Amino acid sequence: MPRDTAHEPLLAQHHTSPSNNVFAITVDDLAPLTDPTNPKLPRDLGGIDQICKALKVDPKLGLNSDEALGASSSSAPHGKSDEPKFVARSEAFGRNVLPAVDSASFWSLVKQAYDDRTLILLSIAAFVSLGVSIYEDYGPNHDPNEPRVGWVEGVAILAAVAAVVFTNAINDYQKERQFRKLNAKKEDRCVKLLRDGREQEVNVKEVQVGDVLLMEPGDLLAVDGVILKSHNITCDESSATGESDAMKKDTHERCYVISGSKVLDGSGSMLVTAVGTNSFFGKTMMAMRENTPDETPLQIKLDLLAEAIAKLGMAAAVAMLFTLVVKYFVQKSLSGEDMPPGAEIFSDMVKIVIQAITIVVVAVPEGLPMAVTLALAYATTQMLKDNNLVRVLSACETMGNATTVCSDKTGTLTQNKMTVVEGTLSLKSFSHMDGAKTWRTEVKNSVADVIIEGIALNSSAFEDKDEKGNLAFVGSKTESALLGFIKSLGASYSTLRADVKLAKVYPFSSAKKTMSCVVESPQGKEPYRLYVKGASEIVIRSCTHYVDSEGQVIALDDAAHAKFDQIISSYAEKALRTIALSYRDISTSEFKRFKDEDAPNEKLVCLGVVGIQDPLRPGVVESVRDFAKAGVTVRMITGDNLQTARAIAKSAGILLKGGLAMTGPEFRALSKADQTEAVKRLQVLARSSPTDKTIVVRRLQELGEIVAVTGDGTNDGPALKMADVGFSMGITGTEVAKEASAIVLMDDNFSSILKSLMWGRAVNDSVRKFLQFQLTVNITAVVLSFISAVASDDNQSVLSAVQLLWVNLIMDTLAALALATEPPSPDVLKRYPTSKAAPLINFNMWKMILGQAIFQIAINLALLKYGAQLFHLPLNRHGKLDPENLLVLRTMIFNAFVFLQVFNELNCRRIDDTINVFKNLLHNKIFIIVQFIVVAGQILIVQWGGQAFKTVPLTGHQWLLTVLIGSLSLPVGLFLRLLPAKVIPDAVMSQVPEEHQPLVSAARMRWEGASKQVIMQGKFFEAIHKKKNAQQDGKATKRLGLSGELAKDTLWKKAYGAAKTQLDNSNNNNNNSSSSGSTSL
């Protein structure tokens, strides 16, 4: 078998070279013993006996404990040696453990969190601010009356950076620990081995290559091996290979056993051929550890924004520097005095440079990383309560913009529990379990007893405790569903099996699709009774009679046969697996003629047909509908057959008219261009392999889709890794799937994915809300500082450095806490996902940012110019304010400025044109608390800030005036929301569509589906017309041996089939993307 070179380094790390190997066979020789396409390999290696000899093991006795003790400890008492067991064997073939993951240390997580452009930009600004402020505070021109508090700005920015970095690191560290705890319990379990000729239980980590592992129903196999002995062993390899059908195992052609598979039925033993990193499970697990996360759409946009802000801040600083320098020299030249000495000019230039650098520091949005971090941290904590364990923090916000969800069927959309949901027994029908109980009371006891006895005895399934200690049926899912059915009727299968003696058993045959048994029947008409169950078409073909509603055995004529065919067809259309139940009484002489190989399935009496299905989980239909409203396309990718997959998808609301349903082999056979075209309408992919799932994900990503994928099996690892967001199952998921995923669904429920979508959108909204608030504050502060510094005689801003510290840092940090912790509302599902190409700041946000900034700048400059008259502050004889009253005016301007931000924060709770900004306000208690803190802090600063904040206490009247001025942000925000987009020219502010539209809209698919249906109906009636012309009803009736309505039904069915075939051929000729087995009707 061609070897996968990608895994060779892994093998090389865990076994010695052949020259040092004390065994006659190596890991490389054993590695291909999991390839089902190479069944002759054991014979090529000399057969099982030769492999056992090379591994130094007797298959009848197992490994010898003397080898385990080793020569170095031969003198030690038996079983008392402290030496490691099977040293040579472990060195040659490895141990059944995976190398411990090098968990990132806390400090490496800190370093990783700091590797962010915005944080680095903030750090540079902080150090520049520190250097400048220290020079100001301790330089020769420092005013002795001024407090030396300039360093606070730089230190506070560094503190904000540190808070962001450590919050991220702590969050990542805790998530990793939670994930490790989730898998820890699965790593410690025992298995049964044959050693020293007797059965022993050993820890799964101690299993060695060469061990003889005993296999029983329910065992989860942790190693690869080759079957030594098989008594009808059946394995479920779906988690490893994606094959949904159970795999029968024997000692010849189907002898390979893959780690990660589960024993469903039978018993036997296997020779262990690969453990640890050399096993199928280990190789896959190690491959999943390669972690190369891409930047999320939000991270990319934030990085671009940080660069843009840095450039704009630098441009503003350069403009201010140039303006103030020109102003300085022009003033000195026009003063009529001599130019000052060089030392004085240098000192003045330093002050101007300081002012310019302050502009850069003010422009930097120091609260933005904090907002992102808080939003993600809060969301992931709350998502855990919604059964979403977020392993990769960025996956939360990526999920918010997901455009398609590729979901498994079994266990995710459905309950992974086969159940009898409908049935027609003794010609009495029922649906659901309540209906079955009613059926039990309506039929004769003798009929019900025969049906219940046949189900209980003709079955190999049994009831046992699962991993959690709960009773569950073990064995075939179909048989488990039937046993569950009679259990719901109050019958005990174990009691019936104990009371009745089995004479012959004919196990289920995949070729014959039936299972039969002969039991002794002392109370019956004959001494023996044959029970047969299986595929309904096959069993009914073997029946000559049936039991009616009165319990009478009646001959099965054509009309009755057609009735059963109709029942089977109606169940099949609902994607029910149909099982027919039958029996026959057997005489002693007839019983003696029965052969052991061939079941005597003839002259049977049909008891009826039941429909079995894995029902949808509660809430799936509603969740799919909500996804559709949110503009997210749900696609079902399953290993089930196409008919079942289509029916389940229809009942879940996934498959719409015009949508494409096809099989994995058909999709794989298409060209790349046809795959790209087909995937746009693809809604169901049945009989899919792991390769098919990865191809679908890749094609969708090439079309610009953000793809979420669910998976529970080892085989799903590559697709989960490739997807933008991978969801693994916390209950049924393998460790490989969990390792490859970004989010673990703790309850395996599809509805939990919808909750993660809501939280993801809430995170994106929170960041944009904060950004809207932050940029409004920063633009206002920068422009105010610039204008007031240029206009003033001493180049000083209207807001002091410490006041700016409160506005730019404290309020921004608190605003991040307030706006980043708002829980999602159902409204987030009423819009389509945001496109990757959409700007981070959309039209509505820019409208609010610029509108509020212009208003706030205008109001503050107006207060600076006319505040004395407005607030009735007394002027001196020169018509100017005294220093004391000037300080009062500046305090009132500062207070009005702060309350403008407080009320604008309410505006920023909405980033769309929603009028009511108070909606759901009481649901966000953190927002309310933060507002109280800000107001309380402002009162303390104004009333008691004194010299440090350059404020004086205000009167009640002055407080009322400034708060009222601040509240003007609300009506201005209302005006901006009501301002229609067409009023603003595109040259001023262009409106770019930001919603991601589906590849093909649901409306278009429905229209296409309806068009095809109309065409098919036309062809249908045309076919009817041709049939009528070709044959008369009487002739048709005579030939078919039917009469009346039955003949009419047959005619219509044939016409419908002909029309559908004609339409399908027409579609296939016109559109290569719909291959021969696919359907879009």
Coordinates of C-alpha atoms in Angstrom, one line a residue, residues 363-711:
A363 CA -6.4 60.1 18.3
V364 CA -5.4 56.6 19.3
P365 CA -8.5 54.6 20.3
E366 CA -7.1 53.0 23.4
G367 CA -10.4 51.4 24.4
L368 CA -10.9 49.5 21.2
P369 CA -8.8 46.4 22.0
M370 CA -10.4 46.4 25.5
A371 CA -13.9 46.4 23.8
V372 CA -13.0 43.5 21.6
T373 CA -11.5 41.5 24.5
L374 CA -14.4 42.2 26.8
A375 CA -17.0 41.3 24.1
L376 CA -15.3 38.0 23.3
A377 CA -14.6 37.1 27.0
Y378 CA -18.2 37.9 28.0
A379 CA -19.7 36.1 25.1
T380 CA -17.7 32.9 25.5
T381 CA -18.5 32.8 29.2
Q382 CA -22.2 33.1 28.4
M383 CA -22.0 30.7 25.5
L384 CA -20.9 28.0 27.9
K385 CA -24.3 28.3 29.6
D386 CA -25.8 27.7 26.2
N387 CA -23.8 24.5 25.8
N388 CA -21.1 26.0 23.5
L389 CA -17.6 25.5 24.7
V390 CA -15.5 28.0 22.7
R391 CA -11.9 26.6 22.3
V392 CA -10.7 29.3 19.9
L393 CA -11.8 32.8 21.1
S394 CA -11.9 34.3 17.6
A395 CA -14.3 31.7 16.4
C396 CA -17.0 33.4 18.4
E397 CA -17.0 36.6 16.2
T398 CA -16.3 34.6 13.0
M399 CA -19.5 32.6 13.6
G400 CA -21.4 35.9 13.7
N401 CA -20.8 36.4 10.0
A402 CA -21.2 32.8 9.0
T403 CA -23.1 32.5 5.7
T404 CA -23.6 28.7 5.6
V405 CA -23.8 25.8 8.0
C406 CA -22.8 22.3 6.8
S407 CA -24.4 20.0 9.3
D408 CA -24.4 16.3 9.9
K409 CA -27.7 14.5 10.1
T410 CA -27.3 11.8 12.7
G411 CA -27.1 13.0 16.3
T412 CA -27.1 16.7 15.3
L413 CA -30.3 17.3 13.4
T414 CA -31.7 14.0 14.6
Q415 CA -31.7 12.3 18.0
N416 CA -29.5 9.4 16.9
K417 CA -32.0 7.0 18.3
M418 CA -33.9 4.8 15.8
T419 CA -37.6 4.7 16.8
V420 CA -40.7 3.0 15.5
V421 CA -42.8 6.1 14.5
E422 CA -45.5 4.5 12.3
G423 CA -46.9 1.0 11.7
T424 CA -49.6 -1.0 10.2
L425 CA -50.0 -4.3 12.1
S426 CA -52.9 -6.7 11.5
L427 CA -54.2 -4.0 9.1
K428 CA -54.6 -1.4 11.9
S429 CA -52.4 1.6 11.6
F430 CA -50.8 3.9 14.2
S431 CA -48.4 6.8 14.4
H432 CA -46.1 7.7 17.3
M433 CA -45.9 5.8 20.5
D434 CA -49.2 7.1 21.9
G435 CA -50.9 5.7 18.9
A436 CA -49.1 2.3 19.4
K437 CA -50.6 2.0 22.9
T438 CA -54.0 2.7 21.4
W439 CA -53.4 0.0 18.8
R440 CA -52.5 -2.5 21.6
T441 CA -55.9 -2.1 23.1
E442 CA -57.8 -2.4 19.8
V443 CA -56.3 -5.6 18.5
K444 CA -56.9 -9.1 19.8
N445 CA -54.5 -10.3 22.5
S446 CA -53.5 -13.3 20.5
V447 CA -52.4 -11.2 17.6
A448 CA -50.5 -8.7 19.8
D449 CA -48.8 -11.6 21.6
V450 CA -47.5 -13.1 18.3
I451 CA -46.1 -9.8 17.2
I452 CA -44.5 -9.0 20.5
E453 CA -43.0 -12.5 20.8
G454 CA -41.7 -12.4 17.3
I455 CA -39.9 -9.1 17.9
A456 CA -38.4 -10.2 21.3
L457 CA -37.2 -13.7 20.1
N458 CA -36.1 -12.9 16.6
S459 CA -33.4 -10.4 17.7
S460 CA -29.8 -10.4 18.9
A461 CA -30.0 -6.9 20.6
F462 CA -30.1 -6.7 24.4
E463 CA -30.4 -4.1 27.1
D464 CA -27.4 -2.9 29.1
K465 CA -26.0 0.1 30.9
D466 CA -24.2 2.7 28.8
E467 CA -21.1 4.8 29.8
K468 CA -23.3 7.0 32.0
G469 CA -25.0 4.1 33.8
N470 CA -28.3 4.5 31.9
L471 CA -30.1 1.5 30.4
A472 CA -29.8 1.4 26.7
F473 CA -30.2 -1.3 23.9
V474 CA -27.0 -2.6 22.5
G475 CA -26.9 -4.1 19.0
S476 CA -28.4 -3.3 15.7
K477 CA -30.2 0.1 15.7
T478 CA -33.2 -1.5 13.9
E479 CA -33.5 -4.3 16.4
S480 CA -33.1 -1.8 19.3
A481 CA -35.9 0.3 17.9
L482 CA -38.2 -2.8 17.7
L483 CA -37.3 -3.8 21.3
G484 CA -38.0 -0.2 22.4
F485 CA -41.4 -0.5 20.7
I486 CA -42.5 -3.6 22.6
K487 CA -41.0 -2.1 25.8
S488 CA -43.3 0.9 25.4
L489 CA -46.2 -1.5 25.1
G490 CA -45.3 -3.0 28.5
A491 CA -43.6 -6.2 27.3
S492 CA -40.3 -7.6 28.6
Y493 CA -38.1 -9.1 26.0
S494 CA -35.9 -10.8 28.6
T495 CA -38.9 -12.6 30.2
L496 CA -40.1 -13.9 26.8
R497 CA -36.6 -15.1 25.9
A498 CA -36.4 -16.9 29.2
D499 CA -39.8 -18.6 28.8
V500 CA -39.3 -19.7 25.1
K501 CA -36.6 -22.1 23.8
L502 CA -34.9 -21.2 20.5
A503 CA -34.5 -24.2 18.2
K504 CA -32.7 -22.5 15.3
V505 CA -31.3 -19.1 14.6
Y506 CA -30.6 -17.6 11.1
P507 CA -28.7 -14.4 11.7
F508 CA -29.3 -11.3 9.7
S509 CA -27.9 -11.7 6.2
S510 CA -27.0 -8.5 4.2
A511 CA -27.5 -10.5 1.0
K512 CA -31.0 -11.7 2.0
K513 CA -32.0 -8.7 4.1
T514 CA -33.8 -10.9 6.6
M515 CA -33.3 -12.5 10.0
S516 CA -35.2 -15.6 11.1
C517 CA -35.5 -17.9 14.1
V518 CA -37.4 -21.1 14.9
V519 CA -38.8 -21.5 18.4
E520 CA -40.6 -24.3 20.2
S521 CA -44.3 -23.6 20.5
P522 CA -45.9 -26.1 22.8
Q523 CA -49.1 -24.0 23.1
G524 CA -49.5 -23.4 19.3
K525 CA -51.1 -25.3 16.5
E526 CA -47.8 -26.9 15.6
P527 CA -44.8 -27.7 17.8
Y528 CA -42.6 -25.1 16.2
R529 CA -43.0 -21.6 14.9
L530 CA -40.8 -19.6 12.5
Y531 CA -40.4 -15.8 12.9
V532 CA -39.1 -13.8 10.0
K533 CA -38.4 -10.0 9.9
G534 CA -36.5 -7.9 7.3
A535 CA -36.8 -5.6 4.4
S536 CA -40.5 -5.2 3.7
E537 CA -40.4 -5.9 -0.1
I538 CA -38.5 -9.1 0.4
V539 CA -40.5 -10.5 3.3
I540 CA -43.9 -9.7 1.7
R541 CA -42.7 -11.4 -1.5
S542 CA -42.3 -14.6 0.6
C543 CA -45.8 -14.2 2.2
T544 CA -48.9 -16.1 1.0
H545 CA -51.3 -15.0 3.8
Y546 CA -51.8 -12.0 6.1
V547 CA -53.5 -11.3 9.4
D548 CA -56.5 -8.9 9.3
S549 CA -57.8 -6.6 12.0
E550 CA -60.0 -9.4 13.4
G551 CA -57.0 -11.8 13.8
Q552 CA -58.1 -13.9 10.8
V553 CA -55.5 -15.4 8.5
I554 CA -56.5 -14.5 4.9
A555 CA -54.9 -15.3 1.6
L556 CA -52.7 -12.6 0.2
D557 CA -54.2 -11.7 -3.2
D558 CA -53.2 -9.0 -5.7
A559 CA -55.4 -6.4 -4.1
A560 CA -54.0 -7.0 -0.6
H561 CA -50.5 -7.1 -2.1
A562 CA -51.1 -3.7 -3.7
K563 CA -52.4 -2.4 -0.4
F564 CA -49.1 -3.4 1.4
D565 CA -47.1 -1.9 -1.5
Q566 CA -49.0 1.3 -1.0
I567 CA -48.3 1.3 2.8
I568 CA -44.6 0.6 2.1
S569 CA -44.4 3.4 -0.5
S570 CA -46.1 5.9 1.8
Y571 CA -43.6 5.1 4.6
A572 CA -40.6 5.3 2.2
E573 CA -41.7 8.7 1.0
K574 CA -41.4 9.9 4.6
A575 CA -37.9 8.4 4.8
L576 CA -38.9 5.6 7.1
R577 CA -37.0 2.4 7.1
T578 CA -39.7 -0.2 6.6
I579 CA -39.5 -3.6 8.3
A580 CA -42.1 -6.4 7.7
L581 CA -42.9 -8.9 10.4
S582 CA -44.1 -12.4 9.6
Y583 CA -44.4 -15.9 11.0
R584 CA -45.3 -19.5 10.1
D585 CA -46.3 -22.5 12.2
I586 CA -44.0 -25.5 11.5
S587 CA -44.6 -29.2 12.0
T588 CA -41.9 -31.6 13.4
S589 CA -41.3 -33.3 10.1
E590 CA -40.9 -30.0 8.3
F591 CA -38.6 -28.7 11.0
K592 CA -36.3 -31.8 10.6
R593 CA -35.9 -30.9 6.9
F594 CA -34.6 -27.4 7.6
K595 CA -31.0 -26.7 6.7
D596 CA -28.7 -24.8 9.0
E597 CA -27.5 -22.4 6.3
D598 CA -30.6 -21.3 4.4
A599 CA -33.6 -19.9 6.3
P600 CA -36.9 -21.4 5.2
N601 CA -38.5 -18.1 4.4
E602 CA -41.5 -19.2 2.4
K603 CA -45.3 -19.5 2.8
L604 CA -45.2 -16.9 5.5
V605 CA -48.1 -15.1 7.2
C606 CA -47.6 -11.3 7.2
L607 CA -48.2 -9.6 10.5
G608 CA -47.7 -6.1 9.2
V609 CA -45.1 -3.4 8.5
V610 CA -43.5 -0.8 10.8
G611 CA -41.7 2.4 9.8
I612 CA -38.5 3.2 11.7
Q613 CA -36.8 6.6 11.7
D614 CA -34.2 8.6 13.6
P615 CA -36.6 11.5 14.5
L616 CA -35.6 15.1 14.4
R617 CA -34.4 16.8 17.6
P618 CA -36.9 19.2 19.1
G619 CA -36.4 22.7 17.9
V620 CA -34.5 21.8 14.7
V621 CA -37.3 23.0 12.4
E622 CA -37.5 26.3 14.2
S623 CA -33.7 26.7 14.2
V624 CA -33.5 26.1 10.4
R625 CA -36.3 28.6 9.9
D626 CA -34.4 31.2 12.1
F627 CA -31.2 30.5 10.1
A628 CA -33.0 31.2 6.9
K629 CA -34.4 34.5 8.3
A630 CA -30.8 35.4 9.3
G631 CA -29.6 34.8 5.7
V632 CA -27.6 31.6 6.6
T633 CA -28.0 28.6 4.4
V634 CA -28.1 25.2 6.1
R635 CA -26.7 22.3 4.1
M636 CA -27.0 18.7 5.2
I637 CA -24.0 16.4 4.6
T638 CA -24.7 12.8 5.6
G639 CA -23.6 9.3 5.0
D640 CA -27.2 8.1 4.7
N641 CA -28.9 7.2 1.4
L642 CA -30.3 9.9 -0.8
Q643 CA -34.0 9.1 -0.2
T644 CA -33.7 9.2 3.6
A645 CA -31.5 12.3 3.5
R646 CA -34.0 14.1 1.2
A647 CA -37.0 13.3 3.4
I648 CA -35.3 14.3 6.6
A649 CA -34.0 17.5 5.0
K650 CA -37.6 18.3 3.7
S651 CA -39.1 17.7 7.2
A652 CA -36.4 19.9 8.8
G653 CA -37.0 22.7 6.2
I654 CA -33.5 22.4 4.7
L655 CA -34.4 21.1 1.3
L656 CA -36.5 23.7 -0.6
K657 CA -38.1 23.5 -4.0
G658 CA -35.4 24.1 -6.5
G659 CA -32.7 23.0 -4.1
L660 CA -30.2 20.4 -5.2
A661 CA -29.9 16.9 -3.5
M662 CA -27.2 14.6 -4.7
T663 CA -24.8 11.9 -3.6
G664 CA -21.2 12.3 -2.7
P665 CA -19.8 10.1 -5.5
E666 CA -21.9 12.1 -8.0
F667 CA -20.6 15.4 -6.7
R668 CA -17.0 14.2 -6.5
A669 CA -17.2 13.1 -10.2
L670 CA -18.1 16.6 -11.4
S671 CA -15.4 18.9 -12.8
K672 CA -14.3 21.8 -10.5
A673 CA -16.4 24.3 -12.5
D674 CA -19.5 22.1 -12.2
Q675 CA -18.9 21.5 -8.5
T676 CA -18.7 25.3 -8.0
E677 CA -22.0 25.7 -9.9
A678 CA -23.7 22.8 -8.1
V679 CA -22.7 23.9 -4.6
K680 CA -24.6 27.1 -5.0
R681 CA -27.9 25.2 -5.0
L682 CA -26.6 22.2 -3.0
Q683 CA -28.8 21.6 0.1
V684 CA -28.4 17.8 0.7
L685 CA -25.3 15.7 0.0
A686 CA -26.0 12.0 0.8
R687 CA -23.6 9.0 0.9
S688 CA -20.8 11.5 1.5
S689 CA -17.3 10.7 2.5
P690 CA -14.8 12.9 4.4
T691 CA -13.3 13.9 1.1
D692 CA -16.7 15.1 -0.2
K693 CA -17.2 17.3 2.9
T694 CA -13.8 18.9 2.5
I695 CA -14.5 19.6 -1.2
V696 CA -17.8 21.2 -0.4
V697 CA -16.2 23.4 2.2
R698 CA -13.4 24.4 -0.2
R699 CA -15.8 25.3 -3.0
L700 CA -18.0 27.4 -0.7
Q701 CA -14.9 29.2 0.6
E702 CA -13.7 29.9 -2.9
L703 CA -17.1 31.6 -3.5
G704 CA -16.5 33.9 -0.6
E705 CA -18.7 32.0 1.9
I706 CA -17.9 31.9 5.7
V707 CA -18.5 28.2 6.4
A708 CA -19.4 26.5 9.7
V709 CA -19.1 22.7 9.8
T710 CA -20.4 20.2 12.3
G711 CA -18.7 16.8 12.8

